[in-house]
Tab-separated table of N, CA and C in Angstrom:
chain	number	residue	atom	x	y	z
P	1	UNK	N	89.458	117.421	6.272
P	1	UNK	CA	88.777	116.267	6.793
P	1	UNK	C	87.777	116.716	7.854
P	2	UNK	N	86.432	116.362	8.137
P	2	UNK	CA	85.349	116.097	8.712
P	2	UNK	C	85.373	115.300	9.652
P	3	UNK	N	85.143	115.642	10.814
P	3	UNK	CA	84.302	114.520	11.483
P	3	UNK	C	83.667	115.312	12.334
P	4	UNK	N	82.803	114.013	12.866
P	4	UNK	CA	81.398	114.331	13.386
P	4	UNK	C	81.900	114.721	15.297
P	5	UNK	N	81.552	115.585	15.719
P	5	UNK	CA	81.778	116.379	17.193
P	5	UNK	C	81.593	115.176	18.030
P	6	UNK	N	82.633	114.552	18.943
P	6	UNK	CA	81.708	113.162	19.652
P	6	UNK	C	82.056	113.849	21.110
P	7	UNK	N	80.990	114.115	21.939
P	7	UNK	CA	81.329	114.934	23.342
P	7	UNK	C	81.301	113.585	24.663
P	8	UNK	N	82.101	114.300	25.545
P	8	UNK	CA	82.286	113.039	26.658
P	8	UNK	C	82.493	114.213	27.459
P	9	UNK	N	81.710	113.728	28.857
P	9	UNK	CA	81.333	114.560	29.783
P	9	UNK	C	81.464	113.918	31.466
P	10	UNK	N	82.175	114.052	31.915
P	10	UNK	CA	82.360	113.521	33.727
P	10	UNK	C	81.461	114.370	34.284
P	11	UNK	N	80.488	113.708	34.673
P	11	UNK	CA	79.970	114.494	36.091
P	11	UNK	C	79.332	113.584	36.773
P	12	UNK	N	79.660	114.053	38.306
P	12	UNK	CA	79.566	113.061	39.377
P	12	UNK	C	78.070	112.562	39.244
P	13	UNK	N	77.857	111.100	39.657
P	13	UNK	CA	76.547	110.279	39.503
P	13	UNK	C	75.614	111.069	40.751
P	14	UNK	N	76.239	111.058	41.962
P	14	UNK	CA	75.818	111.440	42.878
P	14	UNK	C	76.635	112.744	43.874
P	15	UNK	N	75.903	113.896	44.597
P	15	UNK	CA	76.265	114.272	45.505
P	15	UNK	C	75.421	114.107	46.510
P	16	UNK	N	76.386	115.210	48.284
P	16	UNK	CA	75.859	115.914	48.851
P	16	UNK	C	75.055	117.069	48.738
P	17	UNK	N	73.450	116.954	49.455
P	17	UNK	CA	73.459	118.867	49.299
P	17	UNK	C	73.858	119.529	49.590
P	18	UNK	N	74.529	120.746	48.620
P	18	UNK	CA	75.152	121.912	49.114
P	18	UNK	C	76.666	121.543	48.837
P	19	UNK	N	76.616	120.335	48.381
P	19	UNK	CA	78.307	119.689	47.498
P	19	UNK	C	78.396	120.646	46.211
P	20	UNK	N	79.628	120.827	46.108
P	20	UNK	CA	80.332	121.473	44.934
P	20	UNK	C	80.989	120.932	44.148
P	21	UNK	N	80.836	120.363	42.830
P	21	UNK	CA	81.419	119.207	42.342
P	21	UNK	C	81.916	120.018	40.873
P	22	UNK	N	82.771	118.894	40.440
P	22	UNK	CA	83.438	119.764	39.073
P	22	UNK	C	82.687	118.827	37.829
P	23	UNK	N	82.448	119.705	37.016
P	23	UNK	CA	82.564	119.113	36.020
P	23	UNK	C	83.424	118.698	34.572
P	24	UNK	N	83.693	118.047	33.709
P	24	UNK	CA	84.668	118.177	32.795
P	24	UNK	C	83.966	118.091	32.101
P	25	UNK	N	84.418	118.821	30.810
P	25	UNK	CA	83.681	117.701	29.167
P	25	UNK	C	85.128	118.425	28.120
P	26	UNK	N	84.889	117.224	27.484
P	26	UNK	CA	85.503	117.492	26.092
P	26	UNK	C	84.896	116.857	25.173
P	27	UNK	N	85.197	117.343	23.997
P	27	UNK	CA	84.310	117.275	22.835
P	27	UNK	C	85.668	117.692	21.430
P	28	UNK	N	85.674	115.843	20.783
P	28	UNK	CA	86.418	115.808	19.531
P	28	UNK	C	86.088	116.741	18.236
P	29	UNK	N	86.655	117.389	17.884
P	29	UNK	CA	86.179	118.671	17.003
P	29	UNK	C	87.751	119.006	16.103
P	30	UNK	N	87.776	119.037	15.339
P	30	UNK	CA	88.630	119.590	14.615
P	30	UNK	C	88.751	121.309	14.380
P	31	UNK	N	87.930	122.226	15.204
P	31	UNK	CA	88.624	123.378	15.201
P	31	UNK	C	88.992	124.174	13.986
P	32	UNK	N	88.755	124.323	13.121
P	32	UNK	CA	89.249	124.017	11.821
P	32	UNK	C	89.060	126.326	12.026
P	33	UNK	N	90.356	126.776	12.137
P	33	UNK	CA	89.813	128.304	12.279
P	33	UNK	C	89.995	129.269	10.893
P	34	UNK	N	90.034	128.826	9.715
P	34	UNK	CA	89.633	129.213	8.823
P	34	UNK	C	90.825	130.176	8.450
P	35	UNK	N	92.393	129.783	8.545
P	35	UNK	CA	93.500	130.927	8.383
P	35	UNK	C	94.344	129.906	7.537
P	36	UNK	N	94.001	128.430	7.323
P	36	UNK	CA	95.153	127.664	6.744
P	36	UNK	C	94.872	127.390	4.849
P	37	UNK	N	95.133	126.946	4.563
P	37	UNK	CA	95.081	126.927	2.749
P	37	UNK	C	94.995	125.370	2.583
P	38	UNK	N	94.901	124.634	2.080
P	38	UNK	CA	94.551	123.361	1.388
P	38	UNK	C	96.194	123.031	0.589
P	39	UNK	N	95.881	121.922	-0.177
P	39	UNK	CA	97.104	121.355	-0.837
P	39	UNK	C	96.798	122.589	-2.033
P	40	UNK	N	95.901	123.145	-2.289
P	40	UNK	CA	95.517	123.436	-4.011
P	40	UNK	C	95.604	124.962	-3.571
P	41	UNK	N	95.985	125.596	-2.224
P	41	UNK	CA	96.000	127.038	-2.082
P	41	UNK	C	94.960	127.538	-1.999
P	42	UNK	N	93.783	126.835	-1.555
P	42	UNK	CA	92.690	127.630	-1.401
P	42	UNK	C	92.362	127.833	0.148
P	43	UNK	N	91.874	128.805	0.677
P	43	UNK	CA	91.382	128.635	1.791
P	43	UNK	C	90.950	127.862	2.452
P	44	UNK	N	90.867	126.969	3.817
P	44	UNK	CA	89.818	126.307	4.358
P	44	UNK	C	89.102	126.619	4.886
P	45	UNK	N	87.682	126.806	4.755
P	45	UNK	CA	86.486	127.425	5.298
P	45	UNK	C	86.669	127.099	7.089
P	46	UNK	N	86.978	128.397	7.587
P	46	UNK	CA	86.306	127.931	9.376
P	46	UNK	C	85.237	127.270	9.736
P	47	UNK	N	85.804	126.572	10.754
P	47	UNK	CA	84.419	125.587	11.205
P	47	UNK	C	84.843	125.448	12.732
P	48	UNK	N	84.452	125.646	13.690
P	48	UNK	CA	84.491	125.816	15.084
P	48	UNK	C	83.204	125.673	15.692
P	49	UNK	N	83.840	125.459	17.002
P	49	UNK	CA	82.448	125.380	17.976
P	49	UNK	C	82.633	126.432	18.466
P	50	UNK	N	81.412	127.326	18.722
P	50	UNK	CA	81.292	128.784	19.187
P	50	UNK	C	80.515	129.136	19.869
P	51	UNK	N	80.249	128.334	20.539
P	51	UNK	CA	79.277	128.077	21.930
P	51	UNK	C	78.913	126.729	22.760
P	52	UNK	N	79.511	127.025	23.807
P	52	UNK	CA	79.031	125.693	24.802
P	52	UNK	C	78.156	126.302	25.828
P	53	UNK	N	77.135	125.599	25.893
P	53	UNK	CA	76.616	125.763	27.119
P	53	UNK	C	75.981	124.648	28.496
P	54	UNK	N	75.875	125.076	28.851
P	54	UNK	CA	75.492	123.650	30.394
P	54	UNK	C	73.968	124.876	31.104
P	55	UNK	N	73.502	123.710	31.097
P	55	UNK	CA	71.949	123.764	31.801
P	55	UNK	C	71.675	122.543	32.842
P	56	UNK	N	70.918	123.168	33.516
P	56	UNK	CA	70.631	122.170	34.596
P	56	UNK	C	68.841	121.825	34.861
P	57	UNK	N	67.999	121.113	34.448
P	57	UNK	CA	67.007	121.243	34.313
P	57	UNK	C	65.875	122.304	33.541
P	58	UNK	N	67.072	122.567	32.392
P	58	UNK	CA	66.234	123.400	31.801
P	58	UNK	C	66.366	124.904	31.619
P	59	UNK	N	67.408	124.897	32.536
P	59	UNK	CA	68.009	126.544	33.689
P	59	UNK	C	69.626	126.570	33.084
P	60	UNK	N	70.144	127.235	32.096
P	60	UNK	CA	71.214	127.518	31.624
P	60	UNK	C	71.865	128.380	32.807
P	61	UNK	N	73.084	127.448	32.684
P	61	UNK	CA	73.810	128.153	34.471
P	61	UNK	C	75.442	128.265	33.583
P	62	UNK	N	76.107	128.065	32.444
P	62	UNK	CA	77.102	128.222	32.700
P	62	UNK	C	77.381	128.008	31.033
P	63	UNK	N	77.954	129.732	30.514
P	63	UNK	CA	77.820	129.715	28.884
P	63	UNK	C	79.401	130.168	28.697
P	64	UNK	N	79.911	129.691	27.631
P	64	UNK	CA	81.433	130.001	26.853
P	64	UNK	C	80.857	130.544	25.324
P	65	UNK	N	81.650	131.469	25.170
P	65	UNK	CA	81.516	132.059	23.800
P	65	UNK	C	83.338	131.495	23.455
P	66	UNK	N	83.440	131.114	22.082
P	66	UNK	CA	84.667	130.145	21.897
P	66	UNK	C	85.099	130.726	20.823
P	67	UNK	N	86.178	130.998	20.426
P	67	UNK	CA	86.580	131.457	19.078
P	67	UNK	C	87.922	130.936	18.516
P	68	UNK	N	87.978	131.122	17.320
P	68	UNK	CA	89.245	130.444	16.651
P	68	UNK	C	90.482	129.835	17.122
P	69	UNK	N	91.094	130.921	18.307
P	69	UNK	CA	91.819	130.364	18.711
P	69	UNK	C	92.005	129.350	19.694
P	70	UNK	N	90.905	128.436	19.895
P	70	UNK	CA	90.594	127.656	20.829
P	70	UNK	C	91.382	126.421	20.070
P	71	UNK	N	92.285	125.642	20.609
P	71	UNK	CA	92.480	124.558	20.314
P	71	UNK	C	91.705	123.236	20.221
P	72	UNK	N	91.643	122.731	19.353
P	72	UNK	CA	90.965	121.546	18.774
P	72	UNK	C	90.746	120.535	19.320
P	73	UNK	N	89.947	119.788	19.972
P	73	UNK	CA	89.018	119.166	20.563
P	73	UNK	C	89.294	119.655	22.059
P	74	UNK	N	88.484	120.760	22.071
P	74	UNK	CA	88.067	121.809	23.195
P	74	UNK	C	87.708	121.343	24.737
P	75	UNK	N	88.504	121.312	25.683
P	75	UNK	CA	88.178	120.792	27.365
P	75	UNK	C	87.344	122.066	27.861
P	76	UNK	N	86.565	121.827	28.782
P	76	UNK	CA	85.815	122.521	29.727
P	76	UNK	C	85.611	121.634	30.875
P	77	UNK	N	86.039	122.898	32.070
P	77	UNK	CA	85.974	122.400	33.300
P	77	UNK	C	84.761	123.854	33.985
P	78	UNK	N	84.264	123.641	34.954
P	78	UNK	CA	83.800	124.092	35.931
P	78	UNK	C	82.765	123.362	37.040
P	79	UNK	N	82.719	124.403	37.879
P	79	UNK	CA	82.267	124.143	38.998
P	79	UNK	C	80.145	123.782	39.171
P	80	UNK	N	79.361	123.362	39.957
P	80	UNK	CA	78.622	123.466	40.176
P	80	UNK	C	77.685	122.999	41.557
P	81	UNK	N	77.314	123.715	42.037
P	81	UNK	CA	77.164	123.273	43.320
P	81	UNK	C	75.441	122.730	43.579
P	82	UNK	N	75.417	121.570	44.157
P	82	UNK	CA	74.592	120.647	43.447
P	82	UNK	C	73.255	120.788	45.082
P	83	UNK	N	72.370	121.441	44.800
P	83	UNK	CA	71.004	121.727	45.996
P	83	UNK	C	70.360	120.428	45.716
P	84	UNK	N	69.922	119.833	44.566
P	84	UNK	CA	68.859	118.812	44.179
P	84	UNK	C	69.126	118.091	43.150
P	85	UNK	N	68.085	116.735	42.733
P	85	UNK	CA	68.647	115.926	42.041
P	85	UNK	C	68.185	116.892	40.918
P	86	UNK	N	68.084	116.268	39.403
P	86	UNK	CA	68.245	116.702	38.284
P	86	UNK	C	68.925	116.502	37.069
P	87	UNK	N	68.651	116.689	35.503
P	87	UNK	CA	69.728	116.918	35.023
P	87	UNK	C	70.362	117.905	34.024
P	88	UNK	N	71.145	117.318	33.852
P	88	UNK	CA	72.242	118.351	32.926
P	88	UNK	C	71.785	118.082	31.725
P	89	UNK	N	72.224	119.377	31.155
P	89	UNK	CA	72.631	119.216	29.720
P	89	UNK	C	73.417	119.842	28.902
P	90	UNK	N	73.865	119.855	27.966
P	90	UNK	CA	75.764	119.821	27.409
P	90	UNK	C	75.451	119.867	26.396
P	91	UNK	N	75.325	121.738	25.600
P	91	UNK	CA	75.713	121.621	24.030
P	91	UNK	C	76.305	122.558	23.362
P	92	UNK	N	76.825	122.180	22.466
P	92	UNK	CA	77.828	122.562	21.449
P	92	UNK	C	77.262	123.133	20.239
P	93	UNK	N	77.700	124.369	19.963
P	93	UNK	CA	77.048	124.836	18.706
P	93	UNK	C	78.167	124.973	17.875
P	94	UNK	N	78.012	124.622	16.379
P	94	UNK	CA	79.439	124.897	15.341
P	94	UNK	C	78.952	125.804	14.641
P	95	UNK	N	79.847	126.474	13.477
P	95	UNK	CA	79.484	127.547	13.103
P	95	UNK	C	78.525	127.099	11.606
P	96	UNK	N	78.624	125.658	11.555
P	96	UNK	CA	77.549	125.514	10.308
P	96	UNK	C	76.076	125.413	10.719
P	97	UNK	N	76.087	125.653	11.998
P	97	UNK	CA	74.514	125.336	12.521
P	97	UNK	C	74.275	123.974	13.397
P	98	UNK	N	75.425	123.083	13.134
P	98	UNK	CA	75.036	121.612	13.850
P	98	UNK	C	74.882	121.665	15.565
P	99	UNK	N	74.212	120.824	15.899
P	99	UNK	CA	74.376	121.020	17.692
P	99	UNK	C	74.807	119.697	18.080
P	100	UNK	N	75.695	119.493	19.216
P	100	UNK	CA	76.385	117.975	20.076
P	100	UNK	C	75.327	118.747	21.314
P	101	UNK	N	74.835	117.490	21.662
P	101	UNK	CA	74.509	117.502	22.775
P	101	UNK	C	74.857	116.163	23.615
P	102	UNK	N	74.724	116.616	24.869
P	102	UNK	CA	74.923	115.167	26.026
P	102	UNK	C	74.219	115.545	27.137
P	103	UNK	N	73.541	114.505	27.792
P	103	UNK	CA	72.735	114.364	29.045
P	103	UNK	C	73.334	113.540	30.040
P	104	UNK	N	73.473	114.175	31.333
P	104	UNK	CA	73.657	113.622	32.408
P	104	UNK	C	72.656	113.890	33.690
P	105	UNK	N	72.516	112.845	34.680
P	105	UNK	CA	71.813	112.990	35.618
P	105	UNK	C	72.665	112.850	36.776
P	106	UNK	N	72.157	113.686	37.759
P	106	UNK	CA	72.806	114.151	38.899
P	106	UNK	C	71.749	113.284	40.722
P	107	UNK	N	72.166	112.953	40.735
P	107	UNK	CA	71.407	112.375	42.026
P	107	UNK	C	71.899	113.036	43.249
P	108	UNK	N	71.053	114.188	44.208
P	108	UNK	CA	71.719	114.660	45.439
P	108	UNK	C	70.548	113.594	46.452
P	109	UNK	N	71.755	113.340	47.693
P	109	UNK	CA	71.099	112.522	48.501
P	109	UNK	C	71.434	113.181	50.040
């Protein structure tokens, strides 16, 4: 079974400058790592996400290389410490080529 990557992402609306805020995302994915067999004994082709990355205006600040054994619909947490407003961006690469992306904006005041 298929479905389509649906990503959900927390990050704070607003900071301080020079605030350090976390971010979360997860992203529904079936993981699928290509070691299990079907009802009919055939292989199931791997299908994973095998790269996340987070950018911040354009400026890639924070990359995961992901592999099979990652459990299925994949959490990411880290840190980022927030100088100016701006925004994010959040994507997911699978191994058929598709990309999830998500946008957030960051307001420092």
């Amino acid at each position: 079974m298929t479905t389509k990557a649906q990503p959900r992402v927390r990050v704070p609306a607003q900071a301080k400058a020079g605030e350090i805020i976390e971010i979360k995302s997860l992203i529904s994915h079936e993981m699928e790592s290509g070691q299990r067999k079907d009802a009919e004994g055939k292989q199931i082709p791997r299908k994973i996400l095998n790269t996340f990355q987070a950018s911040f205006d354009g400026k890639p600040f924070f990359t995961a290389s992901w592999f099979p054994s990652i459990s299925a619909n994949p959490y990411q947490s880290f840190f980022f410490k927030a100088t100016r407003s701006g925004e994010f961006k959040f994507t997911w690469r699978d191994d058929d080529g598709s990309i999830a992306e998500h946008v957030a904006k960051l307001t420092v005041a």
